[in-house]
Short mmCIF file of C-alpha atoms in Angstrom, two decimals:
data_model
loop_
_atom_site.label_atom_id
_atom_site.label_comp_id
_atom_site.label_asym_id
_atom_site.label_seq_id
_atom_site.Cartn_x
_atom_site.Cartn_y
_atom_site.Cartn_z
CA MET V 1345 117.98 79.82 60.89
CA ARG V 1346 120.50 81.95 62.87
CA LEU V 1347 118.13 85.02 62.30
CA GLN V 1348 115.26 83.09 63.72
CA ARG V 1349 117.20 82.10 66.81
CA LEU V 1350 118.34 85.54 67.38
CA LEU V 1351 114.84 86.89 67.03
CA PHE V 1352 113.53 84.25 69.45
CA LEU V 1353 116.24 85.15 71.98
CA VAL V 1354 115.18 88.89 71.83
CA LEU V 1355 111.55 88.01 72.20
CA CYS V 1356 112.39 85.83 75.32
CA THR V 1357 114.43 88.57 76.76
CA LEU V 1358 111.68 91.11 76.43
CA ALA V 1359 109.03 88.71 77.67
CA SER V 1360 111.01 87.64 80.72
CA SER V 1361 112.14 91.06 81.74
CA VAL V 1362 109.42 91.23 84.30
CA LEU V 1363 109.68 87.77 85.81
CA ALA V 1364 111.10 87.26 89.31
CA GLU V 1365 113.26 84.91 91.17
CA LYS V 1366 111.11 81.86 91.65
CA VAL V 1367 112.01 78.94 93.95
CA LEU V 1368 110.28 75.74 95.18
CA VAL V 1369 109.70 74.99 98.92
CA THR V 1370 108.82 71.31 99.50
CA ASN V 1371 108.33 68.99 102.47
CA GLU V 1372 112.04 67.93 102.07
CA SER V 1373 113.26 71.41 101.84
CA PRO V 1374 110.65 73.48 103.73
CA GLN V 1375 112.28 76.94 103.93
CA PHE V 1376 114.12 79.37 101.66
CA CYS V 1377 115.77 82.66 102.42
CA THR V 1378 117.12 85.47 100.10
CA GLY V 1379 117.92 89.11 100.27
CA MET V 1380 115.54 91.69 98.89
CA TYR V 1381 115.77 95.35 98.33
CA SER V 1382 112.96 97.91 98.97
CA LYS V 1383 112.07 100.20 96.18
CA ARG V 1384 113.53 103.17 98.17
CA ASP V 1385 116.95 101.53 98.26
CA TRP V 1386 117.04 100.13 94.72
CA ASP V 1387 114.38 101.74 92.46
CA GLY V 1388 112.61 99.85 89.67
CA ASP V 1389 109.38 99.44 87.68
CA ILE V 1390 107.69 97.06 90.14
CA GLU V 1391 106.82 97.10 93.73
CA PRO V 1392 108.88 94.39 95.47
CA HIS V 1393 106.89 91.58 97.07
CA ILE V 1394 106.72 87.97 97.90
CA GLU V 1395 103.87 85.58 96.70
CA VAL V 1396 103.29 81.91 97.41
CA ASN V 1397 101.50 79.49 95.13
CA LEU V 1398 100.48 75.97 96.33
CA GLN V 1399 100.99 73.75 93.39
CA TYR V 1400 100.92 70.22 94.91
CA PHE V 1401 99.63 68.67 98.19
CA LYS V 1402 99.20 65.07 99.23
CA SER V 1403 97.94 64.17 102.63
CA GLY V 1404 99.29 61.32 104.69
CA ASP V 1405 95.83 60.39 105.82
CA ASP V 1406 92.88 61.05 103.36
CA ASN V 1407 90.34 60.80 106.11
CA VAL V 1408 91.84 63.91 107.98
CA HIS V 1409 91.40 67.41 107.08
CA SER V 1410 94.92 68.74 106.11
CA SER V 1411 96.38 72.23 105.80
CA LEU V 1412 99.70 73.82 105.13
CA SER V 1413 101.06 76.52 107.38
CA VAL V 1414 103.16 79.41 105.81
CA VAL V 1415 105.08 82.24 107.43
CA ILE V 1416 106.98 85.04 105.79
CA PHE V 1417 109.43 87.04 107.97
CA GLU V 1418 112.65 88.95 108.01
CA TYR V 1419 115.57 86.91 109.17
CA SER V 1420 116.42 89.24 112.15
CA ASP V 1421 112.98 88.51 113.56
CA MET V 1422 113.60 84.84 114.12
CA ASP V 1423 113.33 85.27 117.88
CA ALA V 1424 109.77 86.45 117.51
CA LEU V 1425 108.73 83.01 116.13
CA GLY V 1426 107.54 80.12 118.34
CA VAL V 1427 107.05 79.47 122.03
CA LYS V 1428 109.41 77.68 124.36
CA VAL V 1429 107.98 74.73 126.30
CA SER V 1430 111.28 74.14 127.98
CA ASP V 1431 114.82 75.19 127.92
CA ILE V 1432 115.54 72.89 125.03
CA PHE V 1433 112.32 72.59 122.92
CA THR V 1434 110.61 75.29 120.94
CA HIS V 1435 107.22 74.84 119.05
CA TYR V 1436 106.62 76.92 116.06
CA VAL V 1437 103.27 75.73 114.91
CA CYS V 1438 100.10 76.07 117.08
CA SER V 1439 98.51 72.83 117.82
CA GLU V 1440 95.49 71.71 119.89
CA GLU V 1441 97.83 70.66 122.72
CA LEU V 1442 99.48 74.09 122.84
CA VAL V 1443 95.90 75.74 122.79
CA ALA V 1444 95.00 73.59 125.81
CA LYS V 1445 98.17 74.73 127.63
CA GLY V 1446 97.33 78.37 126.71
CA LEU V 1447 100.56 78.96 124.74
CA CYS V 1448 98.55 79.96 121.60
CA ASP V 1449 95.01 81.08 120.70
CA THR V 1450 92.40 79.06 118.87
CA SER V 1451 92.50 81.56 116.04
CA GLU V 1452 96.25 80.59 115.52
CA LEU V 1453 95.44 76.91 115.19
CA TYR V 1454 97.76 75.09 112.56
CA GLN V 1455 99.51 78.35 111.96
CA PHE V 1456 103.03 79.54 112.94
CA ILE V 1457 103.11 81.17 116.33
CA VAL V 1458 104.22 84.73 116.65
CA ASN V 1459 105.51 85.71 120.09
CA LYS V 1460 103.51 88.71 121.25
CA ASN V 1461 106.17 89.56 123.76
CA VAL V 1462 108.77 90.37 121.13
CA THR V 1463 108.44 93.42 118.88
CA PRO V 1464 109.51 92.44 115.32
CA LYS V 1465 111.47 94.79 113.06
CA ALA V 1466 109.37 94.03 110.04
CA GLU V 1467 105.90 92.53 109.45
CA ILE V 1468 105.53 88.76 110.19
CA LEU V 1469 102.75 87.26 107.91
CA THR V 1470 101.28 83.91 108.97
CA SER V 1471 98.61 81.90 107.20
CA PHE V 1472 97.60 78.46 106.14
CA LEU V 1473 96.74 77.22 102.72
CA THR V 1474 93.76 75.09 102.05
CA SER V 1475 93.37 75.27 98.27
CA TYR V 1476 95.68 75.35 95.27
CA GLY V 1477 96.87 78.64 93.84
CA ASP V 1478 98.13 81.80 95.53
CA ASN V 1479 95.23 82.02 98.07
CA GLY V 1480 95.43 85.81 97.93
CA LEU V 1481 98.72 85.68 100.15
CA ARG V 1482 101.07 88.66 99.31
CA TYR V 1483 103.82 90.10 101.32
CA ASN V 1484 105.02 93.61 100.47
CA ILE V 1485 108.64 94.38 101.19
CA PRO V 1486 108.73 97.30 103.66
CA LYS V 1487 112.52 97.60 103.92
CA THR V 1488 115.63 96.05 102.59
CA GLY V 1489 116.48 92.82 104.41
CA TYR V 1490 116.99 89.18 104.35
CA TYR V 1491 113.59 87.57 103.98
CA CYS V 1492 112.51 83.92 104.54
CA VAL V 1493 109.52 81.72 103.64
CA ALA V 1494 108.80 78.60 105.67
CA CYS V 1495 106.08 75.96 105.30
CA SER V 1496 104.91 73.21 107.52
CA SER V 1497 102.19 70.56 107.55
CA PRO V 1498 101.77 69.30 111.15
CA LEU V 1499 102.27 65.66 111.62
CA ASP V 1500 99.31 65.34 114.07
CA LEU V 1501 96.88 66.06 111.27
CA GLY V 1502 97.58 62.69 109.78
CA LYS V 1503 99.38 59.31 110.41
CA SER V 1504 102.25 60.06 108.08
CA GLN V 1505 103.99 63.10 106.72
CA ASN V 1506 102.23 65.28 104.19
CA GLU V 1507 103.89 66.06 100.79
CA PHE V 1508 103.65 69.51 99.32
CA ILE V 1509 105.19 71.78 96.66
CA VAL V 1510 104.97 75.52 97.04
CA GLN V 1511 106.23 78.06 94.46
CA VAL V 1512 107.56 81.14 96.02
CA ASN V 1513 107.90 84.25 93.97
CA PHE V 1514 110.51 86.75 95.13
CA GLN V 1515 109.84 89.85 93.08
CA ASN V 1516 112.40 92.49 93.24
CA SER V 1517 111.81 95.93 91.59
CA TYR V 1518 115.07 95.85 89.45
CA GLY V 1519 114.92 92.52 87.71
CA ASN V 1520 115.70 88.86 88.31
CA LEU V 1521 119.18 88.84 90.00
CA PRO V 1522 119.26 87.98 93.67
CA ALA V 1523 119.80 90.92 95.92
CA ALA V 1524 123.31 89.63 96.79
CA GLU V 1525 124.19 89.59 93.09
CA ILE V 1526 122.67 92.89 91.85
CA PRO V 1527 125.44 95.16 93.21
CA LYS V 1528 127.82 93.16 90.88
CA LEU V 1529 125.94 94.60 87.83
CA LYS V 1530 126.97 98.22 88.67
CA PHE V 1531 130.36 97.01 90.00
CA TYR V 1532 131.52 95.21 86.90
CA GLY V 1533 130.08 98.07 84.86
CA LEU V 1534 132.13 100.56 86.74
CA LEU V 1535 135.20 98.26 86.64
CA ALA V 1536 134.87 97.90 82.83
CA VAL V 1537 134.75 101.66 82.45
CA LEU V 1538 137.80 102.23 84.68
CA TYR V 1539 139.78 99.64 82.77
CA ALA V 1540 138.66 101.15 79.39
CA VAL V 1541 139.76 104.58 80.53
CA SER V 1542 143.06 103.34 81.80
CA LEU V 1543 143.65 101.40 78.49
CA SER V 1544 142.86 104.61 76.43
CA VAL V 1545 145.30 106.67 78.45
CA TYR V 1546 148.00 104.03 78.17
CA LEU V 1547 147.58 103.52 74.54
CA PHE V 1548 147.83 107.24 73.96
CA GLN V 1549 151.16 107.16 75.85
CA LEU V 1550 152.24 104.23 73.70
CA PHE V 1551 151.48 106.26 70.61
CA ILE V 1552 153.45 109.30 71.75
CA HIS V 1553 156.46 107.24 72.67
CA ARG V 1554 156.16 104.69 69.98
CA SER V 1555 159.85 104.86 69.01
CA GLU V 1556 160.93 104.38 72.64
CA LEU V 1557 159.02 101.39 73.75
CA LEU V 1558 160.18 98.44 75.91
CA LYS V 1559 158.93 94.92 75.58
CA LEU V 1560 157.69 95.20 79.11
CA GLN V 1561 155.43 98.10 78.28
CA LYS V 1562 153.98 96.18 75.35
CA CYS V 1563 153.13 93.24 77.57
CA LEU V 1564 151.45 95.63 80.05
CA ALA V 1565 149.27 96.93 77.26
CA GLY V 1566 148.27 93.45 76.29
CA VAL V 1567 147.38 92.66 80.00
CA LEU V 1568 145.33 95.82 80.14
CA VAL V 1569 143.35 94.79 77.08
CA TYR V 1570 142.71 91.36 78.61
CA LEU V 1571 141.45 92.89 81.83
CA THR V 1572 139.14 95.35 80.01
CA LEU V 1573 137.61 92.55 77.94
CA GLU V 1574 137.23 90.24 81.10
CA SER V 1575 135.39 92.91 83.09
CA THR V 1576 133.19 93.76 80.13
CA PHE V 1577 132.25 90.10 79.63
CA LYS V 1578 131.36 89.85 83.28
CA TRP V 1579 129.20 92.94 83.21
CA PHE V 1580 127.36 91.53 80.14
CA LEU V 1581 126.75 88.23 81.96
CA PHE V 1582 125.07 89.93 84.93
CA SER V 1583 123.12 92.25 82.76
CA PHE V 1584 121.84 89.37 80.72
CA LEU V 1585 120.87 87.35 83.75
CA ASN V 1586 119.06 90.33 85.32
CA HIS V 1587 116.72 90.66 82.36
CA ASN V 1588 116.19 86.90 81.90
CA GLN V 1589 114.58 84.38 84.20
CA MET V 1590 117.20 82.17 85.53
CA SER V 1591 116.24 80.38 88.78
CA GLN V 1592 115.55 76.85 90.02
CA LEU V 1593 112.32 76.73 88.13
CA HIS V 1594 114.02 78.19 84.94
CA PRO V 1595 117.55 76.74 84.85
CA SER V 1596 120.25 78.34 82.73
CA ALA V 1597 120.57 77.09 79.11
CA ASP V 1598 123.64 75.15 78.01
CA ASP V 1599 125.20 78.17 76.25
CA ILE V 1600 124.64 80.38 79.39
CA VAL V 1601 126.36 77.74 81.59
CA PHE V 1602 129.20 77.47 79.20
CA TYR V 1603 129.58 81.36 79.19
CA GLU V 1604 129.61 81.36 83.02
CA ILE V 1605 132.31 78.65 83.19
CA TRP V 1606 134.28 80.47 80.51
CA ILE V 1607 134.12 83.71 82.51
CA SER V 1608 135.36 81.93 85.64
CA LEU V 1609 138.24 80.40 83.68
CA LEU V 1610 139.23 83.87 82.40
CA SER V 1611 139.32 85.11 86.01
CA VAL V 1612 141.52 82.14 87.18
CA PHE V 1613 143.84 82.58 84.18
CA ARG V 1614 144.07 86.30 84.92
CA THR V 1615 145.23 85.75 88.49
CA SER V 1616 147.72 83.06 87.51
CA PHE V 1617 149.26 85.08 84.69
CA ALA V 1618 149.40 88.25 86.84
CA LEU V 1619 151.32 86.36 89.49
CA SER V 1620 154.02 85.21 87.00
CA PHE V 1621 154.12 88.70 85.44
CA LEU V 1622 154.67 90.22 88.69
CA VAL V 1623 157.72 88.10 89.43
CA LEU V 1624 159.02 89.03 85.87
CA ILE V 1625 158.80 92.67 86.71
CA SER V 1626 160.45 92.17 90.17
CA VAL V 1627 163.54 90.50 88.70
CA GLY V 1628 164.13 93.60 86.54
CA TYR V 1629 163.33 92.22 83.11
CA ASP V 1630 163.81 94.64 80.25
CA ALA V 1631 164.17 97.68 82.63
CA VAL V 1632 167.44 96.39 84.20
CA TYR V 1633 168.40 93.35 82.22
CA PRO V 1634 167.74 93.13 78.47
CA LYS V 1635 167.00 89.45 78.94
CA LEU V 1636 166.78 87.10 81.77
CA ILE V 1637 170.01 86.16 83.33
CA PRO V 1638 170.60 82.62 84.85
CA LYS V 1639 170.11 83.97 88.42
CA CYS V 1640 166.62 85.29 87.47
CA ARG V 1641 165.56 82.20 85.63
CA GLY V 1642 165.23 80.22 88.84
CA PHE V 1643 162.73 82.87 90.07
CA MET V 1644 160.69 82.58 87.02
CA VAL V 1645 160.64 78.80 86.82
CA ALA V 1646 159.37 78.67 90.41
CA SER V 1647 156.74 81.36 89.68
CA VAL V 1648 155.54 79.56 86.58
CA LEU V 1649 155.11 76.30 88.50
CA THR V 1650 153.30 78.04 91.33
CA SER V 1651 151.01 79.81 88.85
CA CYS V 1652 150.19 76.54 87.14
CA CYS V 1653 149.21 75.16 90.61
CA TYR V 1654 146.98 78.04 91.12
CA LEU V 1655 145.43 77.67 87.70
CA MET V 1656 144.85 73.86 88.22
CA TYR V 1657 143.27 74.12 91.69
CA GLY V 1658 141.30 77.20 90.60
CA CYS V 1659 139.69 75.17 87.89
CA PHE V 1660 138.96 72.47 90.47
CA PHE V 1661 137.42 75.10 92.59
CA ILE V 1662 135.10 76.24 89.79
CA VAL V 1663 133.96 72.69 88.99
CA ILE V 1664 133.27 71.83 92.61
CA SER V 1665 131.42 75.05 93.14
CA TYR V 1666 129.26 74.52 90.04
CA PHE V 1667 128.25 70.93 91.03
CA ASN V 1668 127.77 71.90 94.62
CA THR V 1669 125.36 74.71 93.55
CA ILE V 1670 123.38 72.22 91.41
CA PHE V 1671 123.36 69.74 94.23
CA GLN V 1672 122.05 72.25 96.78
CA ILE V 1673 119.03 72.99 94.60
CA HIS V 1674 117.78 69.40 94.72
CA ALA V 1675 119.21 68.16 98.03
CA PRO V 1676 117.72 68.50 101.49
CA PRO V 1677 119.43 70.92 103.84
CA ASP V 1678 120.78 68.35 106.23
CA SER V 1679 122.56 66.39 103.52
CA ASN V 1680 126.13 65.18 104.42
CA ASN V 1681 127.26 65.64 100.82
CA ASN V 1682 126.89 69.38 101.19
CA SER V 1683 129.52 69.46 104.01
CA VAL V 1684 131.88 67.25 102.00
CA ALA V 1685 131.77 69.75 99.13
CA GLU V 1686 132.47 72.58 101.44
CA VAL V 1687 135.56 70.77 102.80
CA LYS V 1688 136.73 70.27 99.18
CA LEU V 1689 136.20 73.95 98.44
CA TRP V 1690 138.16 74.92 101.60
CA VAL V 1691 141.03 72.66 100.57
CA ASN V 1692 141.14 74.15 97.05
CA GLY V 1693 140.89 77.65 98.42
CA ILE V 1694 143.78 77.12 100.82
CA VAL V 1695 145.98 75.76 98.02
CA CYS V 1696 145.10 78.76 95.86
CA ALA V 1697 145.93 81.13 98.74
CA TRP V 1698 149.25 79.28 99.27
CA SER V 1699 150.04 79.86 95.62
CA VAL V 1700 149.33 83.50 95.83
CA MET V 1701 151.56 83.88 98.87
CA SER V 1702 154.37 81.91 97.28
CA CYS V 1703 154.35 84.12 94.23
CA HIS V 1704 154.52 87.17 96.35
CA TYR V 1705 157.48 85.67 98.23
CA LEU V 1706 159.26 85.13 94.97
CA ALA V 1707 158.42 88.62 93.77
CA PHE V 1708 159.90 90.05 97.01
CA SER V 1709 163.00 87.89 96.70
CA GLY V 1710 163.54 88.84 93.07
CA LEU V 1711 162.95 92.46 93.88
CA SER V 1712 165.47 92.34 96.68
CA GLU V 1713 168.17 91.00 94.33
CA THR V 1714 167.33 93.61 91.72
CA LYS V 1715 167.62 96.37 94.33
CA LYS V 1716 171.08 95.16 95.43
CA VAL V 1717 172.30 95.22 91.86
CA LEU V 1718 171.00 98.79 91.32
CA ALA V 1719 172.56 99.96 94.64
CA ASN V 1720 175.93 98.49 93.82
CA SER V 1721 175.82 99.99 90.28
CA LYS V 1722 174.76 103.38 91.76
CA GLN V 1723 171.76 103.52 89.55
CA HIS V 1724 169.79 105.65 91.94
CA THR V 1725 166.89 106.51 89.64
CA LYS V 1726 166.19 102.92 88.89
CA LEU V 1727 166.53 101.98 92.55
CA LYS V 1728 163.92 104.57 93.49
CA LEU V 1729 161.58 103.05 90.90
CA TYR V 1730 161.88 99.49 92.22
CA GLN V 1731 161.65 100.85 95.79
CA ARG V 1732 158.19 102.31 94.92
CA LEU V 1733 157.32 98.87 93.44
CA PHE V 1734 158.34 97.27 96.68
CA TRP V 1735 156.01 99.48 98.73
CA ILE V 1736 153.18 98.72 96.42
CA LEU V 1737 153.71 95.01 96.95
CA VAL V 1738 153.91 95.48 100.70
CA VAL V 1739 150.52 97.35 100.89
CA ASN V 1740 148.95 94.63 98.49
CA MET V 1741 150.20 91.87 100.80
CA LEU V 1742 148.90 93.51 103.89
CA LEU V 1743 145.39 94.06 102.36
CA LEU V 1744 145.23 90.52 101.05
CA ILE V 1745 146.09 89.04 104.48
CA THR V 1746 143.65 91.27 106.20
CA THR V 1747 140.82 90.49 103.84
CA ALA V 1748 141.50 86.71 104.02
CA ILE V 1749 141.41 86.81 107.88
CA ILE V 1750 138.26 88.92 108.14
CA LEU V 1751 136.50 86.70 105.54
CA MET V 1752 137.46 83.59 107.33
CA PHE V 1753 136.03 84.86 110.66
CA LEU V 1754 132.87 86.01 108.93
CA LYS V 1755 132.45 82.56 107.36
CA ILE V 1756 133.10 80.72 110.52
CA SER V 1757 130.65 83.03 112.55
CA ASN V 1758 128.03 82.77 109.75
CA SER V 1759 127.71 86.64 109.59
CA PHE V 1760 126.83 86.79 105.96
CA THR V 1761 123.21 87.47 106.45
CA GLU V 1762 123.84 91.22 106.26
CA PHE V 1763 124.28 90.74 102.43
CA ARG V 1764 124.55 94.32 101.54
CA SER V 1765 127.43 95.38 103.69
CA LEU V 1766 129.46 92.13 104.00
CA ARG V 1767 129.06 89.66 101.26
CA SER V 1768 129.05 92.03 98.36
CA LEU V 1769 131.95 93.96 99.93
CA PHE V 1770 134.24 90.96 100.10
CA ASP V 1771 133.24 89.74 96.74
CA PHE V 1772 134.52 93.01 95.21
CA CYS V 1773 137.42 93.88 97.48
CA THR V 1774 139.81 91.53 95.62
CA SER V 1775 138.85 93.00 92.15
CA TYR V 1776 139.23 96.47 93.57
CA LEU V 1777 142.63 95.61 94.96
CA PHE V 1778 143.73 94.04 91.73
CA LEU V 1779 142.69 97.05 89.80
CA ILE V 1780 144.67 99.55 92.25
CA VAL V 1781 147.88 97.31 92.23
CA PHE V 1782 147.87 96.77 88.49
CA THR V 1783 147.25 100.53 87.64
CA SER V 1784 149.95 101.44 90.05
CA VAL V 1785 152.48 99.15 88.37
CA VAL V 1786 151.38 100.47 84.88
CA PHE V 1787 151.93 103.95 86.04
CA LEU V 1788 155.33 103.16 87.40
CA PHE V 1789 156.44 101.62 84.01
CA ARG V 1790 154.49 103.89 81.89
CA PRO V 1791 156.21 104.85 78.49
CA SER V 1792 158.56 107.83 78.91
CA HIS V 1793 161.79 109.16 77.52
CA GLU V 1794 163.42 108.87 80.99
CA LEU V 1795 162.57 105.28 81.45
CA TYR V 1796 163.71 104.45 77.89
CA LEU V 1797 167.14 106.08 78.49
CA LEU V 1798 167.42 104.19 81.82
CA SER V 1799 166.85 100.98 80.13
CA LEU V 1800 169.74 101.48 77.84
CA ARG V 1801 172.17 101.68 80.68
CA ASP V 1802 174.12 98.63 81.51
CA ASP V 1803 173.57 96.66 84.76
CA ILE V 1804 177.20 96.93 85.77
CA PRO V 1805 178.67 99.89 87.64
CA GLU V 1806 178.87 103.06 85.58
CA TYR V 1807 182.73 103.52 85.94
CA GLU V 1808 183.61 99.75 86.17
CA VAL V 1809 186.16 98.79 83.41
CA SER V 1810 187.90 95.50 83.47
CA GLY V 1811 187.19 95.20 87.30
CA GLU V 1812 188.70 98.54 88.16
CA LEU V 1813 186.93 101.73 89.15
CA HIS V 1814 188.23 104.80 87.33
CA ALA V 1815 186.15 107.33 89.21
CA VAL V 1816 187.17 110.91 88.65
CA SER V 1817 188.64 112.40 91.79
CA GLY V 1818 186.61 114.75 93.70
CA GLY V 1819 183.46 113.53 91.98
CA ASN V 1820 183.79 116.07 89.03
CA ASP V 1821 183.32 115.12 85.44
CA PHE V 1822 186.00 117.62 84.32
CA GLU V 1823 189.42 118.55 85.85
CA PHE V 1824 191.75 121.39 84.65
CA ASP V 1825 194.74 120.03 86.61
CA ASP V 1826 194.92 116.61 84.93
CA LEU V 1827 198.71 116.23 84.48
CA ASP V 1828 198.36 113.17 82.21
CA LYS V 1829 196.29 115.28 79.76
CA LEU V 1830 198.64 118.23 79.96
CA GLU V 1831 201.71 116.03 79.25
CA SER V 1832 199.87 114.39 76.24
CA ALA V 1833 199.18 117.92 74.97
CA LYS V 1834 202.83 118.90 75.17
CA LEU V 1835 203.70 115.83 73.16
CA ILE V 1836 201.30 116.73 70.51
CA GLY V 1837 202.63 120.37 70.52
CA SER V 1838 206.24 119.16 70.10
CA SER V 1839 205.35 117.13 67.14
CA CYS V 1840 203.90 119.93 65.09
CA SER V 1841 206.96 120.20 62.96
CA GLN V 1842 206.45 116.61 61.83
CA CYS V 1843 202.77 117.40 61.06
CA GLY V 1844 204.00 120.27 58.88
CA ASP V 1845 206.26 117.99 56.86
CA ILE V 1846 203.49 115.43 56.43
CA ALA V 1847 201.05 118.29 55.36
CA SER V 1848 203.51 119.65 52.81
CA LYS V 1849 203.83 116.25 51.30
CA LEU V 1850 200.12 115.83 51.10
CA ASP V 1851 199.93 119.38 49.56
CA SER V 1852 202.30 118.45 46.71
CA SER V 1853 200.50 115.24 45.95
CA TRP V 1854 197.00 116.59 46.12
CA GLU V 1855 195.36 117.21 42.79
CA PRO V 1856 191.76 118.24 43.25
CA HIS V 1857 189.30 118.50 40.36
CA THR V 1858 189.10 122.34 39.92
CA SER V 1859 187.68 124.34 37.09
CA GLU V 1860 188.55 127.88 36.00
CA HIS V 1861 186.13 129.39 38.55
CA GLU V 1862 187.40 127.35 41.45
CA ARG V 1863 190.35 127.72 43.65
CA SER V 1864 191.95 125.03 45.64
CA LEU V 1865 192.44 125.86 49.25
CA PRO V 1866 195.64 124.66 50.95
CA PRO V 1867 195.27 122.28 53.78
CA PRO V 1868 195.27 123.86 57.32
CA ASN V 1869 198.52 124.45 59.23
CA TYR V 1870 198.14 122.49 62.32
CA CYS V 1871 201.10 124.07 63.95
CA GLU V 1872 199.61 127.49 63.60
CA HIS V 1873 196.47 126.14 65.17
CA GLU V 1874 198.47 124.86 68.09
CA ASP V 1875 200.15 128.39 68.54
CA LYS V 1876 196.85 130.09 68.59
CA GLU V 1877 195.60 127.74 71.37
CA SER V 1878 198.72 128.49 73.34
CA VAL V 1879 198.02 132.12 73.79
CA ASN V 1880 198.72 133.58 77.18
CA GLY V 1881 200.16 130.17 78.22
CA HIS V 1882 196.67 128.51 78.55
CA ARG V 1883 196.30 125.06 77.07
CA PHE V 1884 193.12 123.05 77.04
CA SER V 1885 193.09 119.28 76.88
#
């Protein structure tokens, strides 16, 4: 049974590899826009185009001849559509009243009006559908852009509004992913490769220094494995969706929906775990302290609570986003529930951003305490290590704040129509930033003999014994004029006669196991050794 399901899945994949993104345009939702790539910008096997197919039409008045107007255009050419009858009102469909006023021609009757005084950047195709099917209407994509399809059935053709359903086929050359999503296919593939290469290099270092590993380095290896698998799973998801028809007309199966939610949860857990792990590194765990001291436990408890808050609201964000997407497919554009869902998304996003900032504050606070301890104990090598970690966090914080501010302004100004340069860029920047910061931290705490020796040093000052500093005068580690040592050497020299008496007693009582071929050697004369060391009046202590 499993083999049959697997074979069926493979056949469906092969059969749907040439299908396009298909959507429905109805009288309740009369327009749809999406990004499309030209074949020159994103090569593929199919010439990119847009087709419309009238599937259902019901006139409000059966006694009146009815038609359906269709226009296909690039979003930047919106100003080239319609004529203004006043400073407030703009008519987009030619009617008999507008023909009488000379605002449109008779040949344009019941069609969308194209302003002849404006030069469009791309072709604007207008027509009206009178029969079921595609009606031979096909729009080739001349250049990469954000293309829209709008339909209208004028109310003056009947006493009530007409009902219609038009299937729009947005056929890209590469597959079935929307143009705003297709860069993610290459991006997550490249991200998986980068993580895999980093993991291979790090595992090789672990193998070389396998006898000198810290617990922190083992944890970093586990996190690196997790990130590699997560990016690989994401790449597999987008590759599968690109080769399978998943659109409004072909909704995702339950297993695909579960897989998408699971991938989103992996991303949320990755961020929350990374925040706690960042605080753990900043307080000096394993590199400065062999275990968490009471002063550092407060930072860790606060970071864990903040990370759990991020995890909880991140899950809420995923659930709200999923149901909001499902609702937008079937709801009209002017629905109030859509704005309510956006407010909920903004609230959850603000809470998640606050959690990230709080964990960074805890990391900076813990790092400041660690640097103070290292400075007081004169552990300069470790201090340089954590100083580099400090600058990495500073750069990361500045980039996060800059990205959030720019993203907020773009969202408020509704500037995401340039899907290639803006939306994809800011979808990827957080993942790129996470990769750079994590690999930098891994490089700082990579397995090495020097870091292993530094971790063996105590966290108290090097010369601190019972609260007193016995630092050698002059900063030297050896002094010839140490009178205390010279005096102790004299005492040893004066007691050599006693050493000789003790040695003679030991010699008389010593009975080694000797054979006829062995001779027993007498014990050394320590006084003679002392006299040899005292030649020319030089004595070393």
